[in-house]
mmCIF file of C-alpha atoms and ligand atoms in Angstrom:
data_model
loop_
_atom_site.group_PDB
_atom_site.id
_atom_site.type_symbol
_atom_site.label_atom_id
_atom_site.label_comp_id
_atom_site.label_asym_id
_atom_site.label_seq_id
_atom_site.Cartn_x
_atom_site.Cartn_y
_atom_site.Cartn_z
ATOM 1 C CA UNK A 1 84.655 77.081 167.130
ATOM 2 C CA UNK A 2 86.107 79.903 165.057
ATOM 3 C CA UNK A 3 85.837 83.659 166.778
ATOM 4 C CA UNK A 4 86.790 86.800 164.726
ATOM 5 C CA UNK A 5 90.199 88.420 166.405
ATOM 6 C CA UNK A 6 91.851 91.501 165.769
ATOM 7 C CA UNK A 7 94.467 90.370 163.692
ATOM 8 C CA UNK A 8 98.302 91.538 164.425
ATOM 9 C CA UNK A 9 98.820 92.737 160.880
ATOM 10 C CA UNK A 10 102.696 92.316 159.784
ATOM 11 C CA UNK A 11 104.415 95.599 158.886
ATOM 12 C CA UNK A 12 104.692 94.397 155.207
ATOM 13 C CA UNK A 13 100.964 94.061 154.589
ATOM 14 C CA UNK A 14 100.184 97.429 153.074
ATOM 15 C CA UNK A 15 96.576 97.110 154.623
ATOM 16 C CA UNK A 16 94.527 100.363 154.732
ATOM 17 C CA UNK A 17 95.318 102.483 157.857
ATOM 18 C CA UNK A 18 91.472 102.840 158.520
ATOM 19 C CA UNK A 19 90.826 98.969 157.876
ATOM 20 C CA UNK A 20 93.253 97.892 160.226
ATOM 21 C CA UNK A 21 91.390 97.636 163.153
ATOM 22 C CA UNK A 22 88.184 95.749 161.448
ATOM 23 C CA UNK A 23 87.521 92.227 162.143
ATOM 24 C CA UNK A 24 85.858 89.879 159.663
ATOM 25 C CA UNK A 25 82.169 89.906 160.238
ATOM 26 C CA UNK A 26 80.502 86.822 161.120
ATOM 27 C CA UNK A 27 78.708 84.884 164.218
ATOM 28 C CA UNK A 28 80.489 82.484 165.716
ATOM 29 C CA UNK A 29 80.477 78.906 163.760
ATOM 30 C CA UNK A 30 79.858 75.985 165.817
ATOM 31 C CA UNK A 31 79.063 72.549 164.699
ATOM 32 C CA UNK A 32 77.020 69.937 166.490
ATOM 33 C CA UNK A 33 74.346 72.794 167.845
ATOM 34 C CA UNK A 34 70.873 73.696 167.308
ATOM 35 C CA UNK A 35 71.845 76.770 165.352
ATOM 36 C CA UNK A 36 69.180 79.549 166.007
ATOM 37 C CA UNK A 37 71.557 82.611 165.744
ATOM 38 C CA UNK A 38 72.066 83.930 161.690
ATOM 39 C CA UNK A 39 68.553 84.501 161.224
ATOM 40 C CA UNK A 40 68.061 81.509 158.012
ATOM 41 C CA UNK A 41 64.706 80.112 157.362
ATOM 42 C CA UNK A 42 65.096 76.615 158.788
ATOM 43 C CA UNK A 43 62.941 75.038 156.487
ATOM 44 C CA UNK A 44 64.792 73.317 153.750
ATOM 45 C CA UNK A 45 64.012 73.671 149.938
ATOM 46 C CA UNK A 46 60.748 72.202 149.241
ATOM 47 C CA UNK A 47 61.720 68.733 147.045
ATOM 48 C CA UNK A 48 59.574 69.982 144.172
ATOM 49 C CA UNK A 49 61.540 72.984 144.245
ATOM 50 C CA UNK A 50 64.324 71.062 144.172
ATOM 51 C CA UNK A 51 63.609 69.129 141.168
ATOM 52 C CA UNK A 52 62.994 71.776 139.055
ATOM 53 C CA UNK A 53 66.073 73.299 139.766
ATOM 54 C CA UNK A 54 67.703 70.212 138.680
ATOM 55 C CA UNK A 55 65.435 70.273 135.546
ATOM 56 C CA UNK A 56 67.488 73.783 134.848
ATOM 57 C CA UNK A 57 70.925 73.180 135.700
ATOM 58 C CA UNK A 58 71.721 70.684 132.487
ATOM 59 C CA UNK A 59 71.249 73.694 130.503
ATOM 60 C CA UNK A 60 73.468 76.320 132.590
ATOM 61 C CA UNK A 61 76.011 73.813 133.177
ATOM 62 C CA UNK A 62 76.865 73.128 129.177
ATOM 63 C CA UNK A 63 77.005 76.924 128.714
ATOM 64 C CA UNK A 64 79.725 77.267 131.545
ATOM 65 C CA UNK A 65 82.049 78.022 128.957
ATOM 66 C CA UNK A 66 80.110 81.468 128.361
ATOM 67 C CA UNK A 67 79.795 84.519 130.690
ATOM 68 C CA UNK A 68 76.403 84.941 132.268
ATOM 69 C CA UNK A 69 73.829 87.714 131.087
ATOM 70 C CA UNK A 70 75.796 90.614 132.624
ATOM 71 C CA UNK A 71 72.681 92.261 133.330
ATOM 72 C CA UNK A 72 70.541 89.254 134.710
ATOM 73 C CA UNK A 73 67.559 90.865 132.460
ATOM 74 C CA UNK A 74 65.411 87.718 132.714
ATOM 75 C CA UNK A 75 66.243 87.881 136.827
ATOM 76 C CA UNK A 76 65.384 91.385 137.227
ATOM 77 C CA UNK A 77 61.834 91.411 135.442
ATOM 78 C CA UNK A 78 61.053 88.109 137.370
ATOM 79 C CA UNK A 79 61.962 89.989 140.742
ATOM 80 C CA UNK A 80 59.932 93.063 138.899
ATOM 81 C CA UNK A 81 56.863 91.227 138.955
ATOM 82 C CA UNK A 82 57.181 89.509 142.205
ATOM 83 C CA UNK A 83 57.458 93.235 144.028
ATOM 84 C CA UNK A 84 54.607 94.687 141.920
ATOM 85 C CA UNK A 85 52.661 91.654 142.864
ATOM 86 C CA UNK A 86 52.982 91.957 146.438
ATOM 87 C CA UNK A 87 52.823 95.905 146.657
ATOM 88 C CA UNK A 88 50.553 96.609 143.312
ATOM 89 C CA UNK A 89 52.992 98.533 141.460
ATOM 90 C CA UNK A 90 54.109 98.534 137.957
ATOM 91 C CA UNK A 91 58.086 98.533 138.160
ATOM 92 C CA UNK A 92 60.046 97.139 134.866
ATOM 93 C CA UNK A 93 63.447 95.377 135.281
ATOM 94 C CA UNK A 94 64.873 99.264 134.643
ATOM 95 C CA UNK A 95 63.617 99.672 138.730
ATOM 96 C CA UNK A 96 65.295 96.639 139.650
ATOM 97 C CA UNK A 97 69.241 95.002 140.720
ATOM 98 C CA UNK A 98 70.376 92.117 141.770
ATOM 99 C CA UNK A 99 73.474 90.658 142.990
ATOM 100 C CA UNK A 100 75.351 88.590 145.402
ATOM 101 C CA UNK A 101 73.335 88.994 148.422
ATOM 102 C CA UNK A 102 71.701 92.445 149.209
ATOM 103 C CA UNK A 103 75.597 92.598 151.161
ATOM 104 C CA UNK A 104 76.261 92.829 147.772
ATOM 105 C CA UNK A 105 73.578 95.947 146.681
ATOM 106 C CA UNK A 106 74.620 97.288 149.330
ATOM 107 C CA UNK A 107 78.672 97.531 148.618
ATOM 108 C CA UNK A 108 77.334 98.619 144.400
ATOM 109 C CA UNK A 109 75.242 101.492 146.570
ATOM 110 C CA UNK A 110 78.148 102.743 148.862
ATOM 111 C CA UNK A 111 80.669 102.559 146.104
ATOM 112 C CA UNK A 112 78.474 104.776 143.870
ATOM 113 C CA UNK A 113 77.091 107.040 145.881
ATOM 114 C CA UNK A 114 78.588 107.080 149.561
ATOM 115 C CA UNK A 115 80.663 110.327 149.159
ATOM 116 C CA UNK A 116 79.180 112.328 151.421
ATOM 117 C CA UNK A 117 79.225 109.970 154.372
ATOM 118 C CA UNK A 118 76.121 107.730 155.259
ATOM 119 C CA UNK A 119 74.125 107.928 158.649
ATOM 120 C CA UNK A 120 72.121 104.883 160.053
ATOM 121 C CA UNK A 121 70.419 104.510 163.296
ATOM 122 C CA UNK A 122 71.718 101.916 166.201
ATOM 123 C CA UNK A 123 71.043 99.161 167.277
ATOM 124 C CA UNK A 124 70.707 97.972 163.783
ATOM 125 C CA UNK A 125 71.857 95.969 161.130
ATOM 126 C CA UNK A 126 76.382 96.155 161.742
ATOM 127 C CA UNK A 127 77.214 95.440 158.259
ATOM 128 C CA UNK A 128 75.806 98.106 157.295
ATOM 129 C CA UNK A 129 79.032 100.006 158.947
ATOM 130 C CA UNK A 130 81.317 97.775 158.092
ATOM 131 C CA UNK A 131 80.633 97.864 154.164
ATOM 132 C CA UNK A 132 80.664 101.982 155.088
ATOM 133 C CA UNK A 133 84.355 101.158 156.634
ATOM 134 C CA UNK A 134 85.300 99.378 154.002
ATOM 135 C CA UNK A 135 84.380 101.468 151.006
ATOM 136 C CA UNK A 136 85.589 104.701 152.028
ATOM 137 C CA UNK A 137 82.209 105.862 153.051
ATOM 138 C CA UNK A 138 82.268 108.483 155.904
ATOM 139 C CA UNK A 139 79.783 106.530 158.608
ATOM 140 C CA UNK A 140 78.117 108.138 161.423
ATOM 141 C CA UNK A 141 76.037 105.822 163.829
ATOM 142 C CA UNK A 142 72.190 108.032 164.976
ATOM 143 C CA UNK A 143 70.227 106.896 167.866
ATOM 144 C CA UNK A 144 67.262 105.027 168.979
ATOM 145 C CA UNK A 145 65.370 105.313 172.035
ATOM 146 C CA UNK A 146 65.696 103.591 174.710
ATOM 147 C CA UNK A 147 62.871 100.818 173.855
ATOM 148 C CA UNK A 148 64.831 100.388 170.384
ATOM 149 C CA UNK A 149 62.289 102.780 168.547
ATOM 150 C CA UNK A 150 62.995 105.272 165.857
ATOM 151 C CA UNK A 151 62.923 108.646 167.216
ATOM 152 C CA UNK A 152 61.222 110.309 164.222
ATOM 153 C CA UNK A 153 61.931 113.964 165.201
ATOM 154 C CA UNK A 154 65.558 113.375 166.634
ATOM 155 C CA UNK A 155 66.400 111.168 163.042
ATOM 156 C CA UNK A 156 64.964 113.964 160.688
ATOM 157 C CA UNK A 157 66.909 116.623 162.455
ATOM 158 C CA UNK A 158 70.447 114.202 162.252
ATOM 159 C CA UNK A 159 69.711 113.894 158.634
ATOM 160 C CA UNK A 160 68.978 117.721 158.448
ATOM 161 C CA UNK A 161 72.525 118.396 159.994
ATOM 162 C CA UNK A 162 74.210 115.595 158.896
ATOM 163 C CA UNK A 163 73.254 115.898 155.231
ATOM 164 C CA UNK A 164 74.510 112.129 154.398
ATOM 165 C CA UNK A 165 74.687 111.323 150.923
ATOM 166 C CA UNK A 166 73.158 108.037 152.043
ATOM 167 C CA UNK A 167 70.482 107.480 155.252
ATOM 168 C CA UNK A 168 69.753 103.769 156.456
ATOM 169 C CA UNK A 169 66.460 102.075 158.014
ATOM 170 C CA UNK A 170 66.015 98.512 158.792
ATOM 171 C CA UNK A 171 62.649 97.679 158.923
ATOM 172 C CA UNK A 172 61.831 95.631 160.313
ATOM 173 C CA UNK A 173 64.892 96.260 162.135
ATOM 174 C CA UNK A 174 67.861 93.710 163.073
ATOM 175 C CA UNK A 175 68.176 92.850 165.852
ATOM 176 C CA UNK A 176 65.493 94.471 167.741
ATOM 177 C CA UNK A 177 62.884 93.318 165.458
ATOM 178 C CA UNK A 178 60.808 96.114 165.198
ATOM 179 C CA UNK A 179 58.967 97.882 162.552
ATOM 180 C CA UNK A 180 59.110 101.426 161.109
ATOM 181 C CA UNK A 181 55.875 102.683 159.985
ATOM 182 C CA UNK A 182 55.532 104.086 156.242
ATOM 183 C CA UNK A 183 54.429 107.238 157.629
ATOM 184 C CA UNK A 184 57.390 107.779 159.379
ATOM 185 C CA UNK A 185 59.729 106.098 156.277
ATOM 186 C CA UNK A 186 57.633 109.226 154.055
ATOM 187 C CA UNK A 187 58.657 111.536 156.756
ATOM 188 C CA UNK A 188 62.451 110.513 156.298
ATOM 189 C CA UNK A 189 62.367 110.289 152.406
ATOM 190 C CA UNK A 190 60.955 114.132 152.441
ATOM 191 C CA UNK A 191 64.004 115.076 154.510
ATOM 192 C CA UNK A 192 66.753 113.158 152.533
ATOM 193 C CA UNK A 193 65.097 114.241 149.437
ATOM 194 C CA UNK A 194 65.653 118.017 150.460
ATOM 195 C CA UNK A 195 69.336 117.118 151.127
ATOM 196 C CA UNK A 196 69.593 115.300 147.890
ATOM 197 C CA UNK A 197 70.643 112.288 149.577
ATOM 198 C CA UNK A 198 69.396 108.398 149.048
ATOM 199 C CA UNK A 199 67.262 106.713 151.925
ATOM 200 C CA UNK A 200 67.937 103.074 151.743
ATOM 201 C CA UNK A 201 65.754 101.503 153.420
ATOM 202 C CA UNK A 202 66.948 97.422 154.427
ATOM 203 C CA UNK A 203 63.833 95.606 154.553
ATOM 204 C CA UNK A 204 65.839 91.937 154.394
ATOM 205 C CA UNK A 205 62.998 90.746 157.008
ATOM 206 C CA UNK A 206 59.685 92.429 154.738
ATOM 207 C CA UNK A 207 58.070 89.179 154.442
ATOM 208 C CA UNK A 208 57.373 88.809 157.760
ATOM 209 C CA UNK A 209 56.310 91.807 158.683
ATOM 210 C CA UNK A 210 52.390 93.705 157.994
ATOM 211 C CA UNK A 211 53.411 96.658 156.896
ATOM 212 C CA UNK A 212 53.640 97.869 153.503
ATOM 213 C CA UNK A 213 56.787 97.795 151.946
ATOM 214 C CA UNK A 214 58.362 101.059 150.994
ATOM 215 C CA UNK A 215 58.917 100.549 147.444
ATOM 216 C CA UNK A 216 55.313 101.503 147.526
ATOM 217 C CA UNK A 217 56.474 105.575 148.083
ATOM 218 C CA UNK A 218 59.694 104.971 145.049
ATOM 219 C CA UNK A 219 57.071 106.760 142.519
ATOM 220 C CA UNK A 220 56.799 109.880 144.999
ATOM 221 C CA UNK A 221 60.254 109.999 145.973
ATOM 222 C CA UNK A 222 62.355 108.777 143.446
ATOM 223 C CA UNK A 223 65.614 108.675 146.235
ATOM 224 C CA UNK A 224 64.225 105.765 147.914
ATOM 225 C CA UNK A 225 66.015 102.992 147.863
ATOM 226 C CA UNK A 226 64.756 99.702 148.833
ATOM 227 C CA UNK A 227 66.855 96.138 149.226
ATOM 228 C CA UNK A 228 65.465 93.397 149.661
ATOM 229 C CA UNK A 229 66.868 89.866 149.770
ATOM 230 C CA UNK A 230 66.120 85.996 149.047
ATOM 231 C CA UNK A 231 68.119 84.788 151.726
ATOM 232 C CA UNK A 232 65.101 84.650 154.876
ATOM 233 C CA UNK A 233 61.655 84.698 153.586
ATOM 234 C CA UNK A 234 62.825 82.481 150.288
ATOM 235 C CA UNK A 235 64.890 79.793 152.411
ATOM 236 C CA UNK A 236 67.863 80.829 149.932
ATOM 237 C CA UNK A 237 70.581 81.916 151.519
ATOM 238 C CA UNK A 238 72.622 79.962 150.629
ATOM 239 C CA UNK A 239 72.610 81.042 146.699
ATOM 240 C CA UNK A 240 73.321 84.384 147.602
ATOM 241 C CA UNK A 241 70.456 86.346 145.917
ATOM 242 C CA UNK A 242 69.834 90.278 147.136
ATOM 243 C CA UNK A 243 67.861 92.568 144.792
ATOM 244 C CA UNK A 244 66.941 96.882 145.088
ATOM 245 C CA UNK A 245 64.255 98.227 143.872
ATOM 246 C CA UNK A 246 64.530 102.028 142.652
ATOM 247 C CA UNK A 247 63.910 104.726 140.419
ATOM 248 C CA UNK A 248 65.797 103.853 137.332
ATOM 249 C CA UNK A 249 68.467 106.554 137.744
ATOM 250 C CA UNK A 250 69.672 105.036 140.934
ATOM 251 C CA UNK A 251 70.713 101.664 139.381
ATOM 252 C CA UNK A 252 72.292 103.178 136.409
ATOM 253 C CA UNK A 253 74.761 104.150 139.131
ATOM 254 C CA UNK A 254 74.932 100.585 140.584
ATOM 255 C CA UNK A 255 75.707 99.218 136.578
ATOM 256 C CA UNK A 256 78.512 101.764 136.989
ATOM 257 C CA UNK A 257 80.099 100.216 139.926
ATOM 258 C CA UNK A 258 79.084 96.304 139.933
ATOM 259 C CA UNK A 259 81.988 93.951 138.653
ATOM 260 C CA UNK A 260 81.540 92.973 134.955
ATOM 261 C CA UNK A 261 79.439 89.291 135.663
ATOM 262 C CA UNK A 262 79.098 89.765 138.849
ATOM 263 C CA UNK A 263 76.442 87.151 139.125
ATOM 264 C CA UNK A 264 76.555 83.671 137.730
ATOM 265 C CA UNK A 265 74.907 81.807 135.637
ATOM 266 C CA UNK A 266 74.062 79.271 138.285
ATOM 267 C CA UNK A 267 72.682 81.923 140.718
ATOM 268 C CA UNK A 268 70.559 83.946 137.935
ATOM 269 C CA UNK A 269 68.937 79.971 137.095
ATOM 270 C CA UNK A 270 68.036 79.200 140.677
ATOM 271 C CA UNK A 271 66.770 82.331 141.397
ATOM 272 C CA UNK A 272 64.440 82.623 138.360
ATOM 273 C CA UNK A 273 63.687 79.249 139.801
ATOM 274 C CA UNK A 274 63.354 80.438 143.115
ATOM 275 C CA UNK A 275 60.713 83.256 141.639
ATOM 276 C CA UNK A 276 58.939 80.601 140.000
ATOM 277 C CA UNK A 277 57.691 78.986 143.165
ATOM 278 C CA UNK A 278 57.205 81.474 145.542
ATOM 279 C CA UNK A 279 53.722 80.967 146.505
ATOM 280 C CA UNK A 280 55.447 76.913 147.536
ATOM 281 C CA UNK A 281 58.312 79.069 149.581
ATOM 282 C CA UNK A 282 56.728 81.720 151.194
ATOM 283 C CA UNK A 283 54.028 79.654 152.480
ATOM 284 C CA UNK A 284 56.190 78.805 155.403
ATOM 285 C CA UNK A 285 56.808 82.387 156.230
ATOM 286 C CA UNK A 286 53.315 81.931 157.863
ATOM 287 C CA UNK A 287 54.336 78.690 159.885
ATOM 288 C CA UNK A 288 57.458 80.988 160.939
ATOM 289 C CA UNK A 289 55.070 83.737 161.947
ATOM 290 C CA UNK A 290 53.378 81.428 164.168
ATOM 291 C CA UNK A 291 55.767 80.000 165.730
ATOM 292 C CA UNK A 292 57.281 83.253 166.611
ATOM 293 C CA UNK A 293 54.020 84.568 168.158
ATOM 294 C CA UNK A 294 54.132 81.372 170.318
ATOM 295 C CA UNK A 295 57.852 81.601 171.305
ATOM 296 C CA UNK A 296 57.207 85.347 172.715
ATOM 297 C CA UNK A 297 54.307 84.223 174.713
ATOM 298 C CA UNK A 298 56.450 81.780 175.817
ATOM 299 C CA UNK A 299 59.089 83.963 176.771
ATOM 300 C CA UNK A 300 57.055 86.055 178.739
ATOM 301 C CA UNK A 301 55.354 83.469 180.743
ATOM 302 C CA UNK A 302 58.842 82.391 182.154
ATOM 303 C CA UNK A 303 59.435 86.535 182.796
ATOM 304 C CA UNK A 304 61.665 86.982 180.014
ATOM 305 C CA UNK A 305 61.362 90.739 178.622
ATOM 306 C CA UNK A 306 60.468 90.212 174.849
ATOM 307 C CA UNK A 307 60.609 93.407 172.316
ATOM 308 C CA UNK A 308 57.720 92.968 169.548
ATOM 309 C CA UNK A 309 59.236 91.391 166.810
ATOM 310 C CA UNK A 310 58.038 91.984 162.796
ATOM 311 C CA UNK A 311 60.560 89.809 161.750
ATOM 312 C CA UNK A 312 62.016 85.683 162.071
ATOM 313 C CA UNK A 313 63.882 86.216 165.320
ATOM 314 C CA UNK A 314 63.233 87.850 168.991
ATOM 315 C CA UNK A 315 65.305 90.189 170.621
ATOM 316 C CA UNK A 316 64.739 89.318 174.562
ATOM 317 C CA UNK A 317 66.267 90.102 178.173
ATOM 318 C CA UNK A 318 65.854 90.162 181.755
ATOM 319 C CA UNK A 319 68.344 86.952 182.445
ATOM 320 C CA UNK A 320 69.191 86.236 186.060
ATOM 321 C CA UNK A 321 73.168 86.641 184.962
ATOM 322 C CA UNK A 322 74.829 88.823 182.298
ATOM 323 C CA UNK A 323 73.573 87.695 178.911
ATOM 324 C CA UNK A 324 77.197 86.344 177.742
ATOM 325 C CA UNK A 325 77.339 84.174 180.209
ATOM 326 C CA UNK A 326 73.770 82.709 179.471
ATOM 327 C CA UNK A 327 74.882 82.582 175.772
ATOM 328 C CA UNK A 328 77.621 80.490 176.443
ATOM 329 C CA UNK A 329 75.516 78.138 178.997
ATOM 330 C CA UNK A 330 72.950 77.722 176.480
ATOM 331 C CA UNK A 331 75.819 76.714 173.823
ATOM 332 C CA UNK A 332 76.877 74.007 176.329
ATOM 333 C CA UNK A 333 73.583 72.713 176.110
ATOM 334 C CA UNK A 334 73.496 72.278 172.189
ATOM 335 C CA UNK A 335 71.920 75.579 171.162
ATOM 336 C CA UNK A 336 73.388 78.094 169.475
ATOM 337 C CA UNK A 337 71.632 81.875 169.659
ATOM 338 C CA UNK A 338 73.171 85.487 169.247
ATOM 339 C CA UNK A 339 74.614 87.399 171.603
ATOM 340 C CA UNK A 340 74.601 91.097 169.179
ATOM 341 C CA UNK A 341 76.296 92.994 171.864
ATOM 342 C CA UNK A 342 73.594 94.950 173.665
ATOM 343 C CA UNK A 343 74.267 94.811 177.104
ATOM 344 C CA UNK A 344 71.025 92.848 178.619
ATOM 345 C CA UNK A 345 69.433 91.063 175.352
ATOM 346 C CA UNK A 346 70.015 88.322 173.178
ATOM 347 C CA UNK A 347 68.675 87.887 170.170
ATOM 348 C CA UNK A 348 67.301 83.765 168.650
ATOM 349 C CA UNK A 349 65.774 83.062 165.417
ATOM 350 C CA UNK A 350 62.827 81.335 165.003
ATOM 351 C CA UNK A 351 63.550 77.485 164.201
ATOM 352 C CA UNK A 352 61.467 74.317 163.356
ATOM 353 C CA UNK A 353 59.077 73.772 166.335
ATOM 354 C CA UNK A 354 60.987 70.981 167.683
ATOM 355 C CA UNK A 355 64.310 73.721 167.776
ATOM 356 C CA UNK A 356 62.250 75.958 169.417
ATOM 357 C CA UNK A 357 61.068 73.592 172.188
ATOM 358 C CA UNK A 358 64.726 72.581 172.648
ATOM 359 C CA UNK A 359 65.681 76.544 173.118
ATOM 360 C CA UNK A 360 62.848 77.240 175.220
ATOM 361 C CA UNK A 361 63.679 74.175 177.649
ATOM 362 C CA UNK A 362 67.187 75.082 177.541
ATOM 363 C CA UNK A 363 66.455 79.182 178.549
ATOM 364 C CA UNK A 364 64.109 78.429 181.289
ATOM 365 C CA UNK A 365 66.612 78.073 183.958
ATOM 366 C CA UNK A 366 68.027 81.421 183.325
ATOM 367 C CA UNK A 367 64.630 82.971 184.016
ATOM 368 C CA UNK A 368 64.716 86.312 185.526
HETATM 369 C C1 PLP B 401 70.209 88.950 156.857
HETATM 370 C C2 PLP B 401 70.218 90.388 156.505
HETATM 371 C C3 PLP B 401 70.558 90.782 155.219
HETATM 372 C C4 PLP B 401 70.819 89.714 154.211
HETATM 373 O O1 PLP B 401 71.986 89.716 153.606
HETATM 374 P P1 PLP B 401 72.209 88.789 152.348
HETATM 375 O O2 PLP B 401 73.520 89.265 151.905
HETATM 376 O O3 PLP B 401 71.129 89.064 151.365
HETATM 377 O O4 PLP B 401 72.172 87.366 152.818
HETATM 378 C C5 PLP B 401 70.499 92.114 154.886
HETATM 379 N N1 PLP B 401 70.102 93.032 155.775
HETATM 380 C C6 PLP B 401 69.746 92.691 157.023
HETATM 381 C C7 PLP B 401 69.253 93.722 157.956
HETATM 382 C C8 PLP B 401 69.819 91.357 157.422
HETATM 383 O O5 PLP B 401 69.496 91.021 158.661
#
C-alpha cells in the first residue's frame, strides 16, 4: 500500500517555499482489491475497439522517428464533431484542445491565464487546487451549502468580490455527485464575464449526467470554458486524453503555454480511434447509469444517506462508526472505495454488477 506523506525535504533541495508542504496527489494504491475508488469506467475496451487500434499502431509506430502533429489537428476536429454532435453546435478544431488528460488543460489554462488568482467552490474536485498551488495561481476555496449544493447568490457575489481571473464548477460535481443547472452556469458566466474573468466549467462526469452541457452557452459568452475528458465515459483513462472546448481566443492562449509535442503520436492515434467508436463505448455509460440508480436504492434500503448522484460514483453517509474506520474495514474485506475527507461520507464508484454486489454485501454491516 503506498500513502502520500509530507515529505521531510533536505535543506539542499531548492524546492519552492509555497510547494513545500504539498503532497503528491493520488488515492491510495492497493493491489488484490475490488477497486471502486478513482472513479474509471470498469468496463474494459470493447475487443473490436481493440483491433482497430492495433490496425493503426503499425503506422504510428514506423513514424516514431518523427515528432507528432504539434497541434493534433486531425484530433481536435474529431473531438469537434463529437461535441457538436451531442450538443448541436457547429465548433471547428479552432474551439477545441487537447492534451494529456484534462489535468493537463487544466495546468495549459492556469499557466496562461491564472494571474489574478482562481476561485472554486468546495467540496469539489482537489486537483483543481493543487494545479492552482503549483502554478503560481492565487487559489481561494468558496462554499457550498450544507447539502453540497451551489449557493447561486452567495457564488455570484464571491466572484463579484473576488474578481478571479479564473472561476471553477464541477458539474456534475466530484465527489458529491451533483449537478449544476445551465441556468445557474448562465448566471455565473454573466458575472465572470463582467469581471473579465474565465469560468471553467469541469464537466469530466457530462456523460452521465441529463443536463445539457455548457459548451452549449460558449457562443453567448465567449469566457466559458469547458473541459471535458476521455478518461470515464470513454473507458480511456488510461491513454490520457482531456480536451476544452472554447471560443477560439481562449486556446490561442493554451498554444502559448502547452510544451512543444506535448501529445504523442500514440495518444493522438488511439484517440481518433477512440472517436471513431463512440457510439460502441458510450453505450455502457447507460449500463453504468443503471447500475448506479440500483446501488442508491440499495443504499437507502439498508439506511445509508445517499446524495443524488449525476455522475459514475455515490457520495453516501450515515455509518454506525466514523467513516475512516469503515473505509479501512471494508479494505480488509477486498474492496477498495474513497474516503475524500468529508467528515461523515464516503464516496464508491460504480463497478461491474458483480463489484457492486461484493461492495454492497461488504457495507451492510456498517449500516446506520
Ligand atoms: C476524473 C476527473 C478528471 C479527469 O482527469 P483526467 O486527467 O482527464 O484523467 C477531471 N476532473 C474531474 C472533476 C474528475 O473527477
Amino acid at each position: 500500500m503506498s500513502e502520500a506523506k509530507k515529505v521531510d525535504w533536505p535543506s539542499w533541495l531548492p524546492i519552492r517555499p509555497e510547494l513545500s508542504d504539498l503532497i503528491p496527489y493520488g488515492a491510495p494504491q492497493i493491489t488484490g482489491v475490488t477497486a471502486l475508488n478513482t472513479n474509471e469506467n470498469p468496463f474494459k475496451v470493447p475487443a473490436a475497439v481493440v483491433e482497430k487500434m492495433l490496425l493503426a499502431l503499425p503506422k504510428v509506430l514506423e513514424n516514431l522517428n518523427r515528432y507528432p502533429d504539434r497541434d493534433a489537428v486531425e484530433l481536435r476536429s474529431k473531438l469537434a464533431e463529437y461535441i457538436n454532435q451531442s450538443t448541436n453546435s457547429k465548433f471547428t478544431m479552432q474551439n477545441l484542445w487537447a492534451a494529456n488528460g484534462s489535468n493537463e488543460i487544466l495546468q495549459t489554462l492556469m499557466l496562461a491565464c491564472g494571474g489574478r488568482g482562481a476561485l472554486g467552490f468546495i467540496p469539489s474536485y482537489s486537483v483543481h487546487p493543487l494545479i492552482a498551488k503549483a502554478t503560481g495561481t492565487k487559489w481561494v476555496s468558496g462554499e457550498r451549502n450544507s447539502d453540497f449544493e451551489l449557493e447561486l447568490a452567495s457564488a455570484l457575489k464571491q466572484v463579484e468580490t473576488l474578481k478571479p481571473g479564473l472561476t471553477f464548477i464541477t458539474t456534475p460535481n466530484n465527489p458529491t455527485g451533483t449537478c449544476t443547472p445551465l441556468s445557474e452556469i448562465e448566471a455565473l458566466a454573466k458575472a465572470t464575464l463582467a469581471i473579465d474573468g474565465l469560468l471553467i466549467v469541469d464537466e469530466a462526469y457530462q456523460e452521465f449526467s441529463s443536463e445539457l452541457s455548457a459548451a452549449t452557452l460558449i457562443t453567448k459568452y465567449p469566457n466559458i470554458v469547458v473541459v471535458r475528458t476521455m478518461s470515464k465515459a470513454f473507458a480511456f483513462a488510461g491513454a490520457r486524453v482531456g480536451y476544452a472546448i472554447a471560443d477560439p481566443a481562449m486556446i490561442q492562449a493554451a498554444l502559448v503555454t502547452r510544451l512543444p509535442y506535448h501529445l504523442s503520436s500514440a495518444t493522438q492515434a488511439l484517440a481518433l480511434t477512440a472517436l471513431s467508436c463512440a457510439d460502441l463505448l458510450l453505450a455502457e455509460v447507460d449500463a453504468l447509469i443503471a447500475e448506479r440508480i440500483r446501488v442508491a436504492a440499495e443504499l437507502e434500503k439498508l439506511g445509508f444517506a445517499v446524495i443524488p448522484s449525476s455522475a459514475n460514483f455515490l457520495l453516501f453517509g450515515g455509518f454506525s462508526e466514523e467513516a475512516h474506520k469503515t473505509w479501512k474495514s471494508l479494505v480488509g474485506e477486498g474492496v477498495l472505495i474513497r474516503d475524500v475527507g468529508l467528515a461523515g461520507y464516503l464516496r464508491v464508484t460504480i463497478g461491474l454488477p458483480a463489484e457492486n454486489d461484493q461492495f454492497l454485501a461488504a457495507i451492510a454491516a456498517h449500516r446506520p
